[in-house]
Amino acid sequence: MRLGVFSDTHGNARYMQEALRNLGPFNMIIHLGDGVREGRGLADQWGLPFMGVRGNEDYGALAPMDDDISFHGFKIFMMHGHQMEINPYQDAETWERHYREMAQRSARNSADIFLFGHTHKPVLKNQEGVLICNPGDHYLGSSFPPGFIELVIEPHKAAAVLFLRKSAGRWIESAREELHSQAAAKALSA
């Protein structure tokens, strides 16, 4: 299962369209808020299943505040992130506390992967055995380049790749993290 994960497009569907065209095909689109309508619109245009959560600027959008889905035994929990009072200007110590909270929230929800947006800052890391992913934004005028996460879920393995847009049509791999199921982890350590 190959998922395209986007967030904080804020009315700019152009880069989502470009990523889908140049790096697809995907089996599903996930949008993490603040542009959930354009995410749904592109999924419809491409004939793809869609999941999305409402962000703090998705006024009137028919989407939940958080959601989850499972593939091949890996559970994904998603939220926009404004519920956690996070912002990209907080210091490193505060961010480490947020990452621990995300891992704890994932554990409470029996989730292996935590997806969030809101900060416009791309993040991909393994925190206490939980993949924590923020695809960044597509906001025009952002200090960060447009980004998205390719999430590939297979039996016994989940891989997340953060792609950042460097120039027209050119997306580069910026970071990669993998997570193995408990059964796969036991087999690898044997």
PDB file of C-alpha atoms in Angstrom:
ATOM      1  CA  MET A   1       0.000   0.000   0.000  1.00  0.00           C
ATOM      2  CA  ARG A   2       1.538   3.296  -1.115  1.00  0.00           C
ATOM      3  CA  LEU A   3       0.132   6.440   0.501  1.00  0.00           C
ATOM      4  CA  GLY A   4       0.788  10.076  -0.432  1.00  0.00           C
ATOM      5  CA  VAL A   5       0.616  12.176   2.751  1.00  0.00           C
ATOM      6  CA  PHE A   6       0.164  15.959   2.491  1.00  0.00           C
ATOM      7  CA  SER A   7      -0.637  18.807   4.866  1.00  0.00           C
ATOM      8  CA  ASP A   8      -1.041  22.564   5.073  1.00  0.00           C
ATOM      9  CA  THR A   9      -1.597  23.201   1.376  1.00  0.00           C
ATOM     10  CA  HIS A  10      -3.708  26.288   2.214  1.00  0.00           C
ATOM     11  CA  GLY A  11      -5.371  26.503  -1.203  1.00  0.00           C
ATOM     12  CA  ASN A  12      -2.296  25.574  -3.229  1.00  0.00           C
ATOM     13  CA  ALA A  13      -3.052  22.225  -4.865  1.00  0.00           C
ATOM     14  CA  ARG A  14      -0.449  22.774  -7.606  1.00  0.00           C
ATOM     15  CA  TYR A  15       2.428  21.039  -5.789  1.00  0.00           C
ATOM     16  CA  MET A  16       0.209  18.152  -4.680  1.00  0.00           C
ATOM     17  CA  GLN A  17      -0.792  17.676  -8.311  1.00  0.00           C
ATOM     18  CA  GLU A  18       2.873  17.775  -9.359  1.00  0.00           C
ATOM     19  CA  ALA A  19       3.904  15.221  -6.707  1.00  0.00           C
ATOM     20  CA  LEU A  20       1.082  12.868  -7.709  1.00  0.00           C
ATOM     21  CA  ARG A  21       1.992  13.178 -11.384  1.00  0.00           C
ATOM     22  CA  ASN A  22       5.773  12.852 -10.995  1.00  0.00           C
ATOM     23  CA  LEU A  23       6.077  10.409  -8.090  1.00  0.00           C
ATOM     24  CA  GLY A  24       2.871   8.368  -8.326  1.00  0.00           C
ATOM     25  CA  PRO A  25       1.022   6.161  -8.574  1.00  0.00           C
ATOM     26  CA  PHE A  26      -0.353   6.096  -5.049  1.00  0.00           C
ATOM     27  CA  ASN A  27      -3.088   3.886  -3.614  1.00  0.00           C
ATOM     28  CA  MET A  28      -4.517   6.593  -1.347  1.00  0.00           C
ATOM     29  CA  ILE A  29      -4.140  10.259  -0.464  1.00  0.00           C
ATOM     30  CA  ILE A  30      -4.054  11.429   3.142  1.00  0.00           C
ATOM     31  CA  HIS A  31      -4.351  15.136   3.985  1.00  0.00           C
ATOM     32  CA  LEU A  32      -3.561  16.298   7.512  1.00  0.00           C
ATOM     33  CA  GLY A  33      -5.539  19.530   7.462  1.00  0.00           C
ATOM     34  CA  ASP A  34      -5.508  23.181   6.428  1.00  0.00           C
ATOM     35  CA  GLY A  35      -6.428  22.301   2.882  1.00  0.00           C
ATOM     36  CA  VAL A  36      -8.361  19.086   3.442  1.00  0.00           C
ATOM     37  CA  ARG A  37     -10.910  20.102   0.763  1.00  0.00           C
ATOM     38  CA  GLU A  38      -8.280  20.381  -1.977  1.00  0.00           C
ATOM     39  CA  GLY A  39      -6.853  17.049  -0.844  1.00  0.00           C
ATOM     40  CA  ARG A  40     -10.267  15.444  -1.254  1.00  0.00           C
ATOM     41  CA  GLY A  41     -10.734  17.196  -4.607  1.00  0.00           C
ATOM     42  CA  LEU A  42      -7.445  15.863  -5.978  1.00  0.00           C
ATOM     43  CA  ALA A  43      -8.188  12.368  -4.697  1.00  0.00           C
ATOM     44  CA  ASP A  44     -11.520  12.508  -6.536  1.00  0.00           C
ATOM     45  CA  GLN A  45      -9.800  13.831  -9.667  1.00  0.00           C
ATOM     46  CA  TRP A  46      -7.256  10.991  -9.579  1.00  0.00           C
ATOM     47  CA  GLY A  47      -9.858   8.371  -8.625  1.00  0.00           C
ATOM     48  CA  LEU A  48      -8.085   7.569  -5.348  1.00  0.00           C
ATOM     49  CA  PRO A  49      -9.416   6.761  -1.891  1.00  0.00           C
ATOM     50  CA  PHE A  50      -9.018   9.652   0.535  1.00  0.00           C
ATOM     51  CA  MET A  51      -8.625  10.183   4.269  1.00  0.00           C
ATOM     52  CA  GLY A  52      -8.253  13.570   5.849  1.00  0.00           C
ATOM     53  CA  VAL A  53      -8.474  15.398   9.130  1.00  0.00           C
ATOM     54  CA  ARG A  54      -9.605  18.937   9.765  1.00  0.00           C
ATOM     55  CA  GLY A  55      -7.068  21.616  10.554  1.00  0.00           C
ATOM     56  CA  ASN A  56      -7.541  24.838  12.473  1.00  0.00           C
ATOM     57  CA  GLU A  57      -8.206  26.705   9.190  1.00  0.00           C
ATOM     58  CA  ASP A  58     -10.530  24.154   7.553  1.00  0.00           C
ATOM     59  CA  TYR A  59     -13.667  26.092   8.482  1.00  0.00           C
ATOM     60  CA  GLY A  60     -16.796  24.051   7.841  1.00  0.00           C
ATOM     61  CA  ALA A  61     -14.926  21.085   6.352  1.00  0.00           C
ATOM     62  CA  LEU A  62     -16.605  17.729   6.815  1.00  0.00           C
ATOM     63  CA  ALA A  63     -13.622  15.894   8.259  1.00  0.00           C
ATOM     64  CA  PRO A  64     -12.843  14.535  11.729  1.00  0.00           C
ATOM     65  CA  MET A  65     -10.330  16.171  14.075  1.00  0.00           C
ATOM     66  CA  ASP A  66      -8.354  12.928  14.204  1.00  0.00           C
ATOM     67  CA  ASP A  67      -8.638   9.517  12.613  1.00  0.00           C
ATOM     68  CA  ASP A  68      -6.857   6.204  12.224  1.00  0.00           C
ATOM     69  CA  ILE A  69      -6.505   3.434   9.680  1.00  0.00           C
ATOM     70  CA  SER A  70      -4.613   0.132   9.549  1.00  0.00           C
ATOM     71  CA  PHE A  71      -2.791  -1.648   6.742  1.00  0.00           C
ATOM     72  CA  HIS A  72      -0.949  -4.974   7.051  1.00  0.00           C
ATOM     73  CA  GLY A  73      -1.072  -4.795  10.842  1.00  0.00           C
ATOM     74  CA  PHE A  74       0.357  -1.256  11.082  1.00  0.00           C
ATOM     75  CA  LYS A  75      -1.976   1.309  12.617  1.00  0.00           C
ATOM     76  CA  ILE A  76      -1.709   4.951  11.538  1.00  0.00           C
ATOM     77  CA  PHE A  77      -3.026   7.717  13.802  1.00  0.00           C
ATOM     78  CA  MET A  78      -3.475  11.159  12.250  1.00  0.00           C
ATOM     79  CA  MET A  79      -4.339  14.639  13.478  1.00  0.00           C
ATOM     80  CA  HIS A  80      -3.617  18.169  12.323  1.00  0.00           C
ATOM     81  CA  GLY A  81      -1.599  19.019  15.419  1.00  0.00           C
ATOM     82  CA  HIS A  82      -3.033  22.326  16.639  1.00  0.00           C
ATOM     83  CA  GLN A  83      -4.668  20.320  19.429  1.00  0.00           C
ATOM     84  CA  MET A  84      -1.184  19.798  20.926  1.00  0.00           C
ATOM     85  CA  GLU A  85      -0.228  23.495  20.983  1.00  0.00           C
ATOM     86  CA  ILE A  86       2.855  22.929  18.849  1.00  0.00           C
ATOM     87  CA  ASN A  87       4.593  25.467  16.651  1.00  0.00           C
ATOM     88  CA  PRO A  88       7.840  25.452  14.670  1.00  0.00           C
ATOM     89  CA  TYR A  89       9.410  28.204  16.792  1.00  0.00           C
ATOM     90  CA  GLN A  90       9.540  26.228  20.019  1.00  0.00           C
ATOM     91  CA  ASP A  91      12.963  25.241  21.335  1.00  0.00           C
ATOM     92  CA  ALA A  92      14.518  21.786  20.902  1.00  0.00           C
ATOM     93  CA  GLU A  93      13.695  20.697  24.456  1.00  0.00           C
ATOM     94  CA  THR A  94      10.014  21.534  23.951  1.00  0.00           C
ATOM     95  CA  TRP A  95      10.005  19.637  20.662  1.00  0.00           C
ATOM     96  CA  GLU A  96      11.518  16.571  22.314  1.00  0.00           C
ATOM     97  CA  ARG A  97       8.689  16.704  24.845  1.00  0.00           C
ATOM     98  CA  HIS A  98       6.163  16.941  21.968  1.00  0.00           C
ATOM     99  CA  TYR A  99       7.730  13.918  20.250  1.00  0.00           C
ATOM    100  CA  ARG A 100       7.461  11.911  23.488  1.00  0.00           C
ATOM    101  CA  GLU A 101       3.809  12.993  23.811  1.00  0.00           C
ATOM    102  CA  MET A 102       3.166  11.889  20.213  1.00  0.00           C
ATOM    103  CA  ALA A 103       4.718   8.486  20.927  1.00  0.00           C
ATOM    104  CA  GLN A 104       2.639   8.178  24.118  1.00  0.00           C
ATOM    105  CA  ARG A 105      -0.552   9.181  22.291  1.00  0.00           C
ATOM    106  CA  SER A 106       0.273   6.571  19.652  1.00  0.00           C
ATOM    107  CA  ALA A 107       0.758   3.922  22.341  1.00  0.00           C
ATOM    108  CA  ARG A 108      -2.618   4.806  23.907  1.00  0.00           C
ATOM    109  CA  ASN A 109      -4.209   4.349  20.464  1.00  0.00           C
ATOM    110  CA  SER A 110      -2.159   1.196  19.670  1.00  0.00           C
ATOM    111  CA  ALA A 111      -0.688   3.084  16.700  1.00  0.00           C
ATOM    112  CA  ASP A 112       2.679   2.507  15.047  1.00  0.00           C
ATOM    113  CA  ILE A 113       2.711   5.692  12.962  1.00  0.00           C
ATOM    114  CA  PHE A 114       1.781   9.237  14.048  1.00  0.00           C
ATOM    115  CA  LEU A 115       0.970  11.710  11.255  1.00  0.00           C
ATOM    116  CA  PHE A 116       0.558  15.419  11.952  1.00  0.00           C
ATOM    117  CA  GLY A 117       0.792  18.806  10.252  1.00  0.00           C
ATOM    118  CA  HIS A 118       0.125  22.364  11.479  1.00  0.00           C
ATOM    119  CA  THR A 119       3.728  23.511  11.990  1.00  0.00           C
ATOM    120  CA  HIS A 120       4.587  23.609   8.254  1.00  0.00           C
ATOM    121  CA  LYS A 121       7.926  22.093   9.300  1.00  0.00           C
ATOM    122  CA  PRO A 122       8.818  18.689   7.788  1.00  0.00           C
ATOM    123  CA  VAL A 123       9.623  16.000  10.365  1.00  0.00           C
ATOM    124  CA  LEU A 124      10.453  12.325   9.974  1.00  0.00           C
ATOM    125  CA  LYS A 125      11.802  10.412  12.952  1.00  0.00           C
ATOM    126  CA  ASN A 126      11.480   7.234  14.964  1.00  0.00           C
ATOM    127  CA  GLN A 127      10.500   8.060  18.535  1.00  0.00           C
ATOM    128  CA  GLU A 128      10.310   5.113  20.932  1.00  0.00           C
ATOM    129  CA  GLY A 129       9.397   2.743  18.097  1.00  0.00           C
ATOM    130  CA  VAL A 130       6.777   5.067  16.580  1.00  0.00           C
ATOM    131  CA  LEU A 131       7.260   6.694  13.170  1.00  0.00           C
ATOM    132  CA  ILE A 132       6.492  10.394  13.585  1.00  0.00           C
ATOM    133  CA  CYS A 133       5.819  12.148  10.285  1.00  0.00           C
ATOM    134  CA  ASN A 134       4.979  15.703   9.274  1.00  0.00           C
ATOM    135  CA  PRO A 135       5.081  16.234   5.494  1.00  0.00           C
ATOM    136  CA  GLY A 136       5.602  19.991   5.791  1.00  0.00           C
ATOM    137  CA  ASP A 137       3.544  22.407   3.740  1.00  0.00           C
ATOM    138  CA  HIS A 138       2.774  23.780   0.289  1.00  0.00           C
ATOM    139  CA  TYR A 139       1.952  27.247   1.602  1.00  0.00           C
ATOM    140  CA  LEU A 140       3.019  29.960  -0.821  1.00  0.00           C
ATOM    141  CA  GLY A 141       5.576  32.148   0.919  1.00  0.00           C
ATOM    142  CA  SER A 142       6.619  29.464   3.394  1.00  0.00           C
ATOM    143  CA  SER A 143      10.178  29.421   4.684  1.00  0.00           C
ATOM    144  CA  PHE A 144      10.236  25.647   4.027  1.00  0.00           C
ATOM    145  CA  PRO A 145      10.211  24.009   0.583  1.00  0.00           C
ATOM    146  CA  PRO A 146       7.020  22.100  -0.295  1.00  0.00           C
ATOM    147  CA  GLY A 147       7.098  18.566   1.048  1.00  0.00           C
ATOM    148  CA  PHE A 148       5.161  15.359   1.302  1.00  0.00           C
ATOM    149  CA  ILE A 149       5.567  11.892   2.788  1.00  0.00           C
ATOM    150  CA  GLU A 150       5.465   8.687   0.791  1.00  0.00           C
ATOM    151  CA  LEU A 151       4.317   5.992   3.203  1.00  0.00           C
ATOM    152  CA  VAL A 152       4.714   2.415   1.972  1.00  0.00           C
ATOM    153  CA  ILE A 153       3.064  -0.236   4.122  1.00  0.00           C
ATOM    154  CA  GLU A 154       3.903  -3.871   3.414  1.00  0.00           C
ATOM    155  CA  PRO A 155       3.442  -7.002   5.477  1.00  0.00           C
ATOM    156  CA  HIS A 156       5.989  -6.723   8.323  1.00  0.00           C
ATOM    157  CA  LYS A 157       7.432  -3.335   7.239  1.00  0.00           C
ATOM    158  CA  ALA A 158       6.420   0.326   7.004  1.00  0.00           C
ATOM    159  CA  ALA A 159       8.715   2.808   5.259  1.00  0.00           C
ATOM    160  CA  ALA A 160       8.288   6.582   5.271  1.00  0.00           C
ATOM    161  CA  VAL A 161      10.168   8.843   2.869  1.00  0.00           C
ATOM    162  CA  LEU A 162      10.123  12.639   3.141  1.00  0.00           C
ATOM    163  CA  PHE A 163      10.328  14.317  -0.256  1.00  0.00           C
ATOM    164  CA  LEU A 164      11.091  18.034  -0.630  1.00  0.00           C
ATOM    165  CA  ARG A 165      10.551  20.037  -3.818  1.00  0.00           C
ATOM    166  CA  LYS A 166      13.777  21.599  -5.076  1.00  0.00           C
ATOM    167  CA  SER A 167      12.629  22.980  -8.447  1.00  0.00           C
ATOM    168  CA  ALA A 168       9.829  22.606 -10.968  1.00  0.00           C
ATOM    169  CA  GLY A 169       8.957  18.927 -11.094  1.00  0.00           C
ATOM    170  CA  ARG A 170      12.032  17.908  -9.100  1.00  0.00           C
ATOM    171  CA  TRP A 171      11.411  16.310  -5.717  1.00  0.00           C
ATOM    172  CA  ILE A 172      14.325  14.862  -3.750  1.00  0.00           C
ATOM    173  CA  GLU A 173      14.393  12.341  -0.940  1.00  0.00           C
ATOM    174  CA  SER A 174      15.286  14.234   2.217  1.00  0.00           C
ATOM    175  CA  ALA A 175      14.848  11.564   4.908  1.00  0.00           C
ATOM    176  CA  ARG A 176      13.803   7.931   5.292  1.00  0.00           C
ATOM    177  CA  GLU A 177      12.690   5.854   8.274  1.00  0.00           C
ATOM    178  CA  GLU A 178      11.537   2.236   8.498  1.00  0.00           C
ATOM    179  CA  LEU A 179       9.539   0.352  11.063  1.00  0.00           C
ATOM    180  CA  HIS A 180       9.306  -3.431  11.257  1.00  0.00           C
ATOM    181  CA  SER A 181       6.401  -5.332  12.771  1.00  0.00           C
ATOM    182  CA  GLN A 182       7.099  -7.159  16.009  1.00  0.00           C
ATOM    183  CA  ALA A 183       7.203 -10.500  14.156  1.00  0.00           C
ATOM    184  CA  ALA A 184       9.653  -9.103  11.597  1.00  0.00           C
ATOM    185  CA  ALA A 185      11.784  -7.505  14.322  1.00  0.00           C
ATOM    186  CA  LYS A 186      12.061 -10.853  16.133  1.00  0.00           C
ATOM    187  CA  ALA A 187      13.064 -12.604  12.893  1.00  0.00           C
ATOM    188  CA  LEU A 188      15.701  -9.940  12.137  1.00  0.00           C
ATOM    189  CA  SER A 189      17.247 -10.210  15.605  1.00  0.00           C
ATOM    190  CA  ALA A 190      17.385 -14.033  15.548  1.00  0.00           C
TER     191      ALA A 190
END
